[in-house]
PDB file of C-alpha atoms in Angstrom:
ATOM      1  CA  MET J   1       2.771  10.386 -22.136  1.00 37.00           C
ATOM      2  CA  VAL J   2       2.039   8.111 -19.205  1.00 36.00           C
ATOM      3  CA  THR J   3      -1.234   8.391 -17.339  1.00 40.00           C
ATOM      4  CA  ALA J   4      -1.700   7.614 -13.664  1.00 39.00           C
ATOM      5  CA  SER J   5      -3.712   4.469 -14.422  1.00 38.00           C
ATOM      6  CA  ALA J   6      -0.925   3.170 -16.673  1.00 37.00           C
ATOM      7  CA  VAL J   7       1.665   3.749 -13.980  1.00 35.00           C
ATOM      8  CA  ARG J   8      -0.450   1.914 -11.443  1.00 36.00           C
ATOM      9  CA  SER J   9      -0.478  -1.195 -13.664  1.00 34.00           C
ATOM     10  CA  THR J  10       3.289  -1.219 -14.238  1.00 36.00           C
ATOM     11  CA  LEU J  11       5.870  -2.727 -11.900  1.00 35.00           C
ATOM     12  CA  ARG J  12       8.291  -0.218 -10.500  1.00 40.00           C
ATOM     13  CA  PRO J  13      11.889  -1.356 -11.090  1.00 42.00           C
ATOM     14  CA  ALA J  14      12.949  -0.141  -7.654  1.00 56.00           C
ATOM     15  CA  MET J  15      11.542   0.078  -4.158  1.00 69.00           C
ATOM     16  CA  ASP J  16      10.518   3.273  -2.429  1.00 76.00           C
ATOM     17  CA  ASN J  17      11.078   3.835   1.290  1.00 79.00           C
ATOM     18  CA  ALA J  18       7.461   3.260   2.318  1.00 81.00           C
ATOM     19  CA  THR J  19       7.370  -0.119   0.578  1.00 84.00           C
ATOM     20  CA  ARG J  20      10.734  -1.114   2.015  1.00 86.00           C
ATOM     21  CA  ASP J  21       9.673  -0.191   5.557  1.00 87.00           C
ATOM     22  CA  ALA J  22       6.416  -2.144   5.263  1.00 88.00           C
ATOM     23  CA  LEU J  23       8.206  -5.194   3.864  1.00 90.00           C
ATOM     24  CA  SER J  24      10.783  -5.026   6.644  1.00 90.00           C
ATOM     25  CA  ARG J  25       8.025  -5.059   9.265  1.00 92.00           C
ATOM     26  CA  HIS J  26       6.451  -8.117   7.631  1.00 92.00           C
ATOM     27  CA  ARG J  27       9.825  -9.862   7.669  1.00 92.00           C
ATOM     28  CA  GLU J  28      10.256  -9.138  11.375  1.00 93.00           C
ATOM     29  CA  ARG J  29       6.855 -10.663  12.094  1.00 92.00           C
ATOM     30  CA  LEU J  30       7.747 -13.820  10.176  1.00 93.00           C
ATOM     31  CA  ALA J  31      11.113 -14.105  11.933  1.00 93.00           C
ATOM     32  CA  GLY J  32       9.301 -14.302  15.271  1.00 93.00           C
ATOM     33  CA  LEU J  33       6.954 -17.121  14.264  1.00 91.00           C
ATOM     34  CA  ASP J  34       7.345 -20.814  15.112  1.00 92.00           C
ATOM     35  CA  PRO J  35       7.019 -22.476  11.685  1.00 92.00           C
ATOM     36  CA  TYR J  36       6.314 -25.928  13.122  1.00 89.00           C
ATOM     37  CA  ARG J  37       2.726 -24.792  13.533  1.00 85.00           C
ATOM     38  CA  TRP J  38       2.498 -23.757   9.878  1.00 91.00           C
ATOM     39  CA  THR J  39      -0.944 -22.240  10.404  1.00 92.00           C
ATOM     40  CA  ALA J  40       0.832 -19.206  11.921  1.00 92.00           C
ATOM     41  CA  VAL J  41       2.782 -18.768   8.682  1.00 94.00           C
ATOM     42  CA  GLU J  42      -0.422 -19.160   6.661  1.00 93.00           C
ATOM     43  CA  GLU J  43      -2.088 -16.395   8.709  1.00 92.00           C
ATOM     44  CA  TRP J  44       0.976 -14.213   8.137  1.00 94.00           C
ATOM     45  CA  ARG J  45       0.780 -14.995   4.413  1.00 92.00           C
ATOM     46  CA  GLU J  46      -2.838 -13.820   4.179  1.00 91.00           C
ATOM     47  CA  ALA J  47      -1.848 -10.442   5.630  1.00 88.00           C
ATOM     48  CA  VAL J  48       1.187  -9.984   3.383  1.00 90.00           C
ATOM     49  CA  ARG J  49       0.040 -11.297   0.006  1.00 90.00           C
ATOM     50  CA  PRO J  50      -2.259  -8.347  -0.902  1.00 87.00           C
ATOM     51  CA  PHE J  51       0.646  -5.999  -0.223  1.00 85.00           C
ATOM     52  CA  LEU J  52       2.922  -7.919  -2.604  1.00 86.00           C
ATOM     53  CA  VAL J  53       0.202  -8.146  -5.251  1.00 85.00           C
ATOM     54  CA  HIS J  54      -0.098  -4.369  -5.173  1.00 81.00           C
ATOM     55  CA  VAL J  55       3.512  -3.242  -5.104  1.00 80.00           C
ATOM     56  CA  LEU J  56       5.712  -6.216  -6.118  1.00 82.00           C
ATOM     57  CA  HIS J  57       3.379  -8.343  -8.210  1.00 82.00           C
ATOM     58  CA  ARG J  58       6.106 -10.046 -10.270  1.00 84.00           C
ATOM     59  CA  HIS J  59       7.303 -11.745  -7.110  1.00 89.00           C
ATOM     60  CA  VAL J  60       3.919 -13.098  -5.979  1.00 89.00           C
ATOM     61  CA  GLU J  61       4.275 -16.452  -7.777  1.00 91.00           C
ATOM     62  CA  ARG J  62       7.527 -17.218  -5.956  1.00 92.00           C
ATOM     63  CA  PHE J  63       5.998 -16.014  -2.700  1.00 94.00           C
ATOM     64  CA  ASP J  64       3.100 -18.439  -3.149  1.00 93.00           C
ATOM     65  CA  GLU J  65       5.512 -21.317  -3.754  1.00 94.00           C
ATOM     66  CA  LEU J  66       7.546 -20.559  -0.638  1.00 94.00           C
ATOM     67  CA  THR J  67       4.520 -20.197   1.633  1.00 94.00           C
ATOM     68  CA  LYS J  68       2.994 -23.563   0.731  1.00 94.00           C
ATOM     69  CA  ARG J  69       2.708 -25.943   3.651  1.00 93.00           C
ATOM     70  CA  PRO J  70       5.830 -28.133   3.808  1.00 92.00           C
ATOM     71  CA  ALA J  71       5.475 -31.835   3.083  1.00 91.00           C
ATOM     72  CA  PHE J  72       5.229 -32.929   6.702  1.00 90.00           C
ATOM     73  CA  VAL J  73       5.655 -36.668   7.338  1.00 88.00           C
ATOM     74  CA  VAL J  74       3.483 -39.012   9.332  1.00 88.00           C
ATOM     75  CA  GLY J  75       5.321 -42.239  10.045  1.00 87.00           C
ATOM     76  CA  PRO J  76       3.573 -45.607  10.372  1.00 90.00           C
ATOM     77  CA  ARG J  77       1.941 -46.450  13.687  1.00 88.00           C
ATOM     78  CA  ILE J  78       2.241 -50.118  14.578  1.00 90.00           C
ATOM     79  CA  GLN J  79       0.176 -51.933  17.180  1.00 89.00           C
ATOM     80  CA  THR J  80       1.100 -55.475  18.235  1.00 90.00           C
ATOM     81  CA  SER J  81       0.304 -57.755  21.119  1.00 87.00           C
ATOM     82  CA  ARG J  82       3.530 -56.577  22.710  1.00 87.00           C
ATOM     83  CA  GLY J  83       2.628 -52.882  22.504  1.00 90.00           C
ATOM     84  CA  ASN J  84       2.908 -50.036  19.991  1.00 90.00           C
ATOM     85  CA  ASN J  85       5.395 -47.528  18.597  1.00 85.00           C
ATOM     86  CA  PHE J  86       3.072 -44.512  18.811  1.00 88.00           C
ATOM     87  CA  ALA J  87       5.228 -42.387  21.119  1.00 90.00           C
ATOM     88  CA  GLN J  88       8.451 -43.118  19.226  1.00 89.00           C
ATOM     89  CA  ALA J  89       6.798 -42.473  15.848  1.00 86.00           C
ATOM     90  CA  ALA J  90       5.341 -39.182  17.062  1.00 91.00           C
ATOM     91  CA  ALA J  91       8.742 -38.068  18.364  1.00 91.00           C
ATOM     92  CA  THR J  92      10.405 -38.969  15.065  1.00 91.00           C
ATOM     93  CA  ASP J  93       7.707 -37.160  13.094  1.00 88.00           C
ATOM     94  CA  GLU J  94       8.140 -34.018  15.178  1.00 91.00           C
ATOM     95  CA  LEU J  95      11.915 -34.047  14.765  1.00 92.00           C
ATOM     96  CA  VAL J  96      11.682 -34.387  10.976  1.00 92.00           C
ATOM     97  CA  ASN J  97       8.822 -31.926  10.581  1.00 92.00           C
ATOM     98  CA  ARG J  98      10.443 -29.255  12.733  1.00 92.00           C
ATOM     99  CA  ALA J  99      13.510 -29.446  10.509  1.00 93.00           C
ATOM    100  CA  ARG J 100      11.394 -29.164   7.354  1.00 93.00           C
ATOM    101  CA  ALA J 101       9.448 -26.210   8.756  1.00 92.00           C
ATOM    102  CA  ALA J 102      12.639 -24.433   9.783  1.00 93.00           C
ATOM    103  CA  GLU J 103      14.120 -24.960   6.329  1.00 93.00           C
ATOM    104  CA  ALA J 104      10.955 -23.612   4.652  1.00 94.00           C
ATOM    105  CA  LYS J 105      10.956 -20.555   6.902  1.00 92.00           C
ATOM    106  CA  ALA J 106      14.656 -19.926   6.191  1.00 94.00           C
ATOM    107  CA  LYS J 107      13.974 -19.979   2.437  1.00 93.00           C
ATOM    108  CA  LEU J 108      11.094 -17.561   2.866  1.00 94.00           C
ATOM    109  CA  LEU J 109      13.206 -15.184   4.948  1.00 93.00           C
ATOM    110  CA  SER J 110      15.951 -15.350   2.327  1.00 92.00           C
ATOM    111  CA  PHE J 111      13.392 -14.474  -0.345  1.00 92.00           C
ATOM    112  CA  LEU J 112      12.232 -11.429   1.627  1.00 92.00           C
ATOM    113  CA  ASP J 113      15.843 -10.382   2.136  1.00 91.00           C
ATOM    114  CA  SER J 114      16.342 -10.490  -1.634  1.00 89.00           C
ATOM    115  CA  LEU J 115      13.364  -8.166  -2.076  1.00 88.00           C
ATOM    116  CA  LEU J 116      14.704  -5.798   0.569  1.00 87.00           C
ATOM    117  CA  ALA J 117      17.971  -5.712  -1.369  1.00 85.00           C
ATOM    118  CA  LEU J 118      16.251  -4.179  -4.405  1.00 78.00           C
ATOM    119  CA  PRO J 119      17.742  -0.761  -5.226  1.00 73.00           C
ATOM    120  CA  PRO J 120      16.017   2.343  -3.828  1.00 66.00           C
ATOM    121  CA  ALA J 121      13.751   4.266  -6.155  1.00 54.00           C
ATOM    122  CA  PRO J 122      15.890   7.038  -7.687  1.00 49.00           C
ATOM    123  CA  PRO J 123      14.761  10.654  -7.380  1.00 45.00           C
ATOM    124  CA  ALA J 124      14.560  10.873 -11.160  1.00 39.00           C
ATOM    125  CA  HIS J 125      12.080  11.988 -13.780  1.00 40.00           C
ATOM    126  CA  GLY J 126       8.889   9.981 -13.882  1.00 39.00           C
ATOM    127  CA  GLN J 127       8.240  10.185 -10.131  1.00 40.00           C
ATOM    128  CA  GLY J 128       6.091  13.297 -10.167  1.00 44.00           C
ATOM    129  CA  VAL J 129       2.398  13.944 -10.488  1.00 46.00           C
ATOM    130  CA  VAL J 130       1.226  16.592 -12.925  1.00 44.00           C
ATOM    131  CA  ILE J 131      -2.312  17.923 -12.652  1.00 46.00           C
ATOM    132  CA  ASN J 132      -3.447  19.979 -15.610  1.00 43.00           C
ATOM    133  CA  ASN J 133      -7.209  20.041 -15.231  1.00 42.00           C
ATOM    134  CA  TYR J 134      -9.942  18.588 -13.054  1.00 38.00           C
ATOM    135  CA  ALA J 135     -10.127  15.253 -14.784  1.00 36.00           C
ATOM    136  CA  GLU J 136      -6.573  14.446 -15.827  1.00 41.00           C
ATOM    137  CA  THR J 137      -3.674  13.480 -13.609  1.00 43.00           C
ATOM    138  CA  GLN J 138      -0.392  12.502 -15.243  1.00 46.00           C
ATOM    139  CA  MET J 139       2.644  10.910 -13.650  1.00 48.00           C
ATOM    140  CA  GLY J 140       5.889  11.535 -15.476  1.00 46.00           C
ATOM    141  CA  ASP J 141       8.780  13.903 -15.931  1.00 45.00           C
ATOM    142  CA  LYS J 142       7.923  17.002 -17.948  1.00 45.00           C
ATOM    143  CA  TYR J 143       4.725  18.246 -19.537  1.00 42.00           C
ATOM    144  CA  THR J 144       3.737  21.519 -21.149  1.00 43.00           C
ATOM    145  CA  THR J 145       0.102  22.528 -21.031  1.00 42.00           C
ATOM    146  CA  ASN J 146      -1.640  25.460 -22.614  1.00 42.00           C
ATOM    147  CA  ILE J 147      -5.162  25.021 -21.371  1.00 41.00           C
ATOM    148  CA  SER J 148      -7.794  27.681 -21.858  1.00 40.00           C
ATOM    149  CA  HIS J 149     -10.955  28.046 -19.763  1.00 40.00           C
ATOM    150  CA  SER J 150      -9.344  26.127 -16.906  1.00 44.00           C
ATOM    151  CA  ASN J 151      -9.541  26.960 -13.211  1.00 43.00           C
ATOM    152  CA  VAL J 152      -6.356  25.078 -12.403  1.00 46.00           C
ATOM    153  CA  GLY J 153      -3.895  25.369 -15.252  1.00 48.00           C
ATOM    154  CA  ALA J 154      -1.004  23.093 -14.375  1.00 51.00           C
ATOM    155  CA  ALA J 155       0.488  21.949 -11.096  1.00 53.00           C
ATOM    156  CA  ALA J 156       3.523  19.686 -10.656  1.00 52.00           C
ATOM    157  CA  ILE J 157       4.045  17.517  -7.601  1.00 51.00           C
ATOM    158  CA  GLY J 158       7.059  15.333  -6.846  1.00 51.00           C
ATOM    159  CA  ALA J 159      10.677  15.019  -7.868  1.00 48.00           C
ATOM    160  CA  GLY J 160      11.272  15.632 -11.551  1.00 50.00           C
ATOM    161  CA  ALA J 161       7.773  16.869 -12.342  1.00 54.00           C
ATOM    162  CA  VAL J 162       7.593  20.119 -14.280  1.00 54.00           C
ATOM    163  CA  ALA J 163       4.460  21.683 -15.707  1.00 53.00           C
ATOM    164  CA  THR J 164       3.568  24.968 -17.321  1.00 54.00           C
ATOM    165  CA  GLY J 165       0.167  26.227 -18.304  1.00 52.00           C
ATOM    166  CA  SER J 166      -2.330  29.045 -18.345  1.00 47.00           C
ATOM    167  CA  VAL J 167      -5.419  29.638 -16.239  1.00 46.00           C
ATOM    168  CA  ALA J 168      -8.614  31.494 -16.922  1.00 43.00           C
ATOM    169  CA  ALA J 169      -9.466  32.051 -13.270  1.00 45.00           C
ATOM    170  CA  ALA J 170      -7.929  30.864 -10.022  1.00 51.00           C
ATOM    171  CA  ALA J 171     -11.060  29.421  -8.490  1.00 64.00           C
ATOM    172  CA  PRO J 172     -11.879  26.063  -6.917  1.00 71.00           C
ATOM    173  CA  PRO J 173     -14.359  23.616  -8.471  1.00 81.00           C
ATOM    174  CA  THR J 174     -18.049  23.789  -7.736  1.00 88.00           C
ATOM    175  CA  GLN J 175     -19.352  22.042  -4.639  1.00 89.00           C
ATOM    176  CA  GLU J 176     -20.887  19.357  -6.836  1.00 89.00           C
ATOM    177  CA  GLN J 177     -17.603  18.773  -8.667  1.00 88.00           C
ATOM    178  CA  HIS J 178     -15.743  18.596  -5.367  1.00 90.00           C
ATOM    179  CA  ARG J 179     -18.124  16.071  -3.829  1.00 89.00           C
ATOM    180  CA  LYS J 180     -17.990  13.933  -6.962  1.00 90.00           C
ATOM    181  CA  ALA J 181     -14.175  13.951  -6.819  1.00 89.00           C
ATOM    182  CA  VAL J 182     -14.233  12.982  -3.133  1.00 91.00           C
ATOM    183  CA  ALA J 183     -16.680  10.140  -3.858  1.00 91.00           C
ATOM    184  CA  GLU J 184     -14.322   8.814  -6.527  1.00 90.00           C
ATOM    185  CA  ALA J 185     -11.423   9.007  -4.061  1.00 90.00           C
ATOM    186  CA  GLN J 186     -13.474   7.107  -1.457  1.00 91.00           C
ATOM    187  CA  GLY J 187     -14.125   4.338  -3.984  1.00 89.00           C
ATOM    188  CA  ALA J 188     -10.424   4.161  -4.823  1.00 88.00           C
ATOM    189  CA  LEU J 189      -9.623   4.048  -1.119  1.00 90.00           C
ATOM    190  CA  VAL J 190     -11.761   0.945  -0.631  1.00 89.00           C
ATOM    191  CA  ARG J 191     -10.000  -0.767  -3.524  1.00 90.00           C
ATOM    192  CA  ASP J 192      -6.622   0.124  -1.971  1.00 89.00           C
ATOM    193  CA  GLN J 193      -7.521  -1.059   1.540  1.00 89.00           C
ATOM    194  CA  ASP J 194      -5.416  -4.222   1.512  1.00 88.00           C
ATOM    195  CA  ALA J 195      -2.329  -2.348   0.339  1.00 88.00           C
ATOM    196  CA  LEU J 196      -2.861   0.381   2.948  1.00 89.00           C
ATOM    197  CA  ASP J 197      -3.357  -2.174   5.724  1.00 87.00           C
ATOM    198  CA  ALA J 198      -0.038  -3.704   4.722  1.00 87.00           C
ATOM    199  CA  LEU J 199       1.624  -0.327   5.340  1.00 86.00           C
ATOM    200  CA  ASP J 200      -0.225   0.451   8.582  1.00 87.00           C
ATOM    201  CA  THR J 201      -3.600  -0.857   9.712  1.00 85.00           C
ATOM    202  CA  ARG J 202      -4.664   2.664  10.738  1.00 90.00           C
ATOM    203  CA  MET J 203      -3.810   4.249   7.387  1.00 91.00           C
ATOM    204  CA  PHE J 204      -7.110   3.285   5.770  1.00 91.00           C
ATOM    205  CA  GLU J 205      -9.146   4.744   8.626  1.00 92.00           C
ATOM    206  CA  ALA J 206      -7.073   7.938   8.592  1.00 92.00           C
ATOM    207  CA  LEU J 207      -7.702   8.538   4.885  1.00 94.00           C
ATOM    208  CA  ASN J 208     -11.335   7.538   5.215  1.00 93.00           C
ATOM    209  CA  GLN J 209     -11.788  10.015   8.059  1.00 94.00           C
ATOM    210  CA  PHE J 210     -10.097  12.763   6.073  1.00 94.00           C
ATOM    211  CA  LEU J 211     -12.256  12.198   2.989  1.00 94.00           C
ATOM    212  CA  ARG J 212     -15.448  12.249   5.084  1.00 93.00           C
ATOM    213  CA  LEU J 213     -14.437  15.618   6.503  1.00 94.00           C
ATOM    214  CA  ALA J 214     -13.166  16.943   3.170  1.00 92.00           C
ATOM    215  CA  ARG J 215     -16.466  16.195   1.437  1.00 92.00           C
ATOM    216  CA  ASP J 216     -18.300  18.688   3.637  1.00 92.00           C
ATOM    217  CA  ILE J 217     -15.765  21.507   3.372  1.00 92.00           C
ATOM    218  CA  GLN J 218     -17.221  24.506   1.551  1.00 90.00           C
ATOM    219  CA  VAL J 219     -15.232  25.191  -1.621  1.00 89.00           C
ATOM    220  CA  GLU J 220     -17.438  27.602  -3.513  1.00 85.00           C
ATOM    221  CA  GLN J 221     -17.095  31.374  -3.073  1.00 84.00           C
ATOM    222  CA  LYS J 222     -13.584  30.916  -1.693  1.00 85.00           C
ATOM    223  CA  SER J 223     -10.172  31.360  -3.257  1.00 87.00           C
ATOM    224  CA  LEU J 224      -8.404  28.247  -4.456  1.00 87.00           C
ATOM    225  CA  ALA J 225      -5.449  28.939  -2.150  1.00 87.00           C
ATOM    226  CA  ASP J 226      -7.732  29.211   0.895  1.00 90.00           C
ATOM    227  CA  VAL J 227      -9.491  25.934   0.086  1.00 90.00           C
ATOM    228  CA  GLN J 228      -6.183  24.150  -0.505  1.00 91.00           C
ATOM    229  CA  ALA J 229      -4.918  25.399   2.859  1.00 92.00           C
ATOM    230  CA  LYS J 230      -8.126  24.242   4.577  1.00 93.00           C
ATOM    231  CA  MET J 231      -7.789  20.772   3.077  1.00 93.00           C
ATOM    232  CA  LYS J 232      -4.164  20.563   4.221  1.00 93.00           C
ATOM    233  CA  GLU J 233      -5.132  21.747   7.708  1.00 94.00           C
ATOM    234  CA  THR J 234      -7.862  19.095   7.897  1.00 94.00           C
ATOM    235  CA  LEU J 235      -5.435  16.350   6.848  1.00 93.00           C
ATOM    236  CA  ASP J 236      -2.884  17.516   9.412  1.00 93.00           C
ATOM    237  CA  GLU J 237      -5.505  17.308  12.170  1.00 93.00           C
ATOM    238  CA  VAL J 238      -6.561  13.799  11.134  1.00 92.00           C
ATOM    239  CA  TRP J 239      -2.935  12.652  10.858  1.00 92.00           C
ATOM    240  CA  ALA J 240      -2.152  13.991  14.351  1.00 92.00           C
ATOM    241  CA  GLU J 241      -5.224  12.271  15.805  1.00 92.00           C
ATOM    242  CA  GLN J 242      -4.386   8.921  14.201  1.00 90.00           C
ATOM    243  CA  ALA J 243      -0.704   9.231  15.127  1.00 90.00           C
ATOM    244  CA  ALA J 244      -1.768   9.602  18.758  1.00 90.00           C
ATOM    245  CA  LYS J 245      -3.592   6.266  18.376  1.00 89.00           C
ATOM    246  CA  GLY J 246      -0.464   4.537  17.085  1.00 90.00           C
ATOM    247  CA  MET J 247      -0.365   5.199  13.350  1.00 90.00           C
ATOM    248  CA  LYS J 248       3.106   5.757  11.936  1.00 86.00           C
ATOM    249  CA  PRO J 249       2.842   8.628   9.418  1.00 81.00           C
ATOM    250  CA  GLN J 250       4.638   7.777   6.192  1.00 86.00           C
ATOM    251  CA  LEU J 251       4.634   8.678   2.528  1.00 88.00           C
ATOM    252  CA  LEU J 252       2.255   6.691   0.351  1.00 90.00           C
ATOM    253  CA  PRO J 253       3.354   4.860  -2.799  1.00 88.00           C
ATOM    254  CA  LYS J 254       2.433   6.959  -5.819  1.00 84.00           C
ATOM    255  CA  THR J 255       1.008   3.841  -7.493  1.00 85.00           C
ATOM    256  CA  LEU J 256      -1.983   3.716  -5.126  1.00 89.00           C
ATOM    257  CA  GLU J 257      -5.254   4.407  -6.921  1.00 89.00           C
ATOM    258  CA  VAL J 258      -6.435   6.686  -4.121  1.00 91.00           C
ATOM    259  CA  VAL J 259      -3.362   8.895  -4.580  1.00 90.00           C
ATOM    260  CA  GLY J 260      -4.250   9.497  -8.219  1.00 88.00           C
ATOM    261  CA  ALA J 261      -7.886  10.169  -7.308  1.00 88.00           C
ATOM    262  CA  ILE J 262      -6.970  12.711  -4.633  1.00 91.00           C
ATOM    263  CA  ALA J 263      -4.397  14.362  -6.890  1.00 88.00           C
ATOM    264  CA  SER J 264      -7.013  14.872  -9.622  1.00 84.00           C
ATOM    265  CA  ASN J 265      -8.959  17.270  -7.362  1.00 86.00           C
ATOM    266  CA  PRO J 266      -7.387  20.755  -7.640  1.00 86.00           C
ATOM    267  CA  VAL J 267      -8.258  21.646  -4.041  1.00 90.00           C
ATOM    268  CA  MET J 268      -6.132  18.702  -2.886  1.00 90.00           C
ATOM    269  CA  ILE J 269      -2.762  19.805  -4.251  1.00 87.00           C
ATOM    270  CA  GLU J 270      -1.273  20.498  -0.814  1.00 90.00           C
ATOM    271  CA  VAL J 271      -2.806  17.268   0.496  1.00 92.00           C
ATOM    272  CA  THR J 272      -1.182  15.307  -2.319  1.00 90.00           C
ATOM    273  CA  LYS J 273       2.184  16.859  -1.529  1.00 89.00           C
ATOM    274  CA  LYS J 274       1.903  15.717   2.083  1.00 89.00           C
ATOM    275  CA  LEU J 275       0.796  12.212   1.152  1.00 91.00           C
ATOM    276  CA  ILE J 276       3.507  11.453  -1.427  1.00 88.00           C
ATOM    277  CA  GLY J 277       6.141  14.090  -0.689  1.00 80.00           C
ATOM    278  CA  GLY J 278       7.046  17.062  -2.791  1.00 64.00           C
TER     279      GLY J 278
END
């Protein structure tokens, strides 16, 4: 049995579409930079590194090597009574250093191309999210649950996820339970901010806005289906608003901590489906 936290700490052997799209955008930004002023590459590196740490952490060491400032040369400056070589030395330095910067950039682009060539994540078992009570979210292929005194039973989200279970009553959590779950999701969201910014800088604000609204939605004295539909409606409204401001809606990697936190709240089942597909 693999828990959501265990999955988040394990490297995926393949790349999902959201990760590939984000990496491709970072590559395009690098391709447009002039590497001679290496500070531009260093600024690019600071934006990209958290993304790699989160989704492709085995490749971070090589990334750090390739983004180190090249060994730029500074030739000797000679001053004599007849004059100096300052202009000629500066021109020679620039010629050599531009070549070194271009070579370093080419190696970095080649490295990113190798990452983009990773195989796509297969739609196989192990890609789903199974929720079988308020506190436990499992990511894997097939689980059987026989839970008594549960308001949720079992719910399977994603390709290859299958769950069976029993319920005592189809009712949402208490308001206190719901607000606690939202608070936990907000904490996870903050920890995931760098990874979300790497996907789209508006993604963090969109999820933050949704969670603020979701916290105040009344869940008690309503059917679970009605509350789930209200949560989905609220997310759709936030997504449309942020899309109008330039956000590109996309599926989130299932390894994000905030995805697991949202999925653990039974009123968020439809929201989870929209966020990760399913």
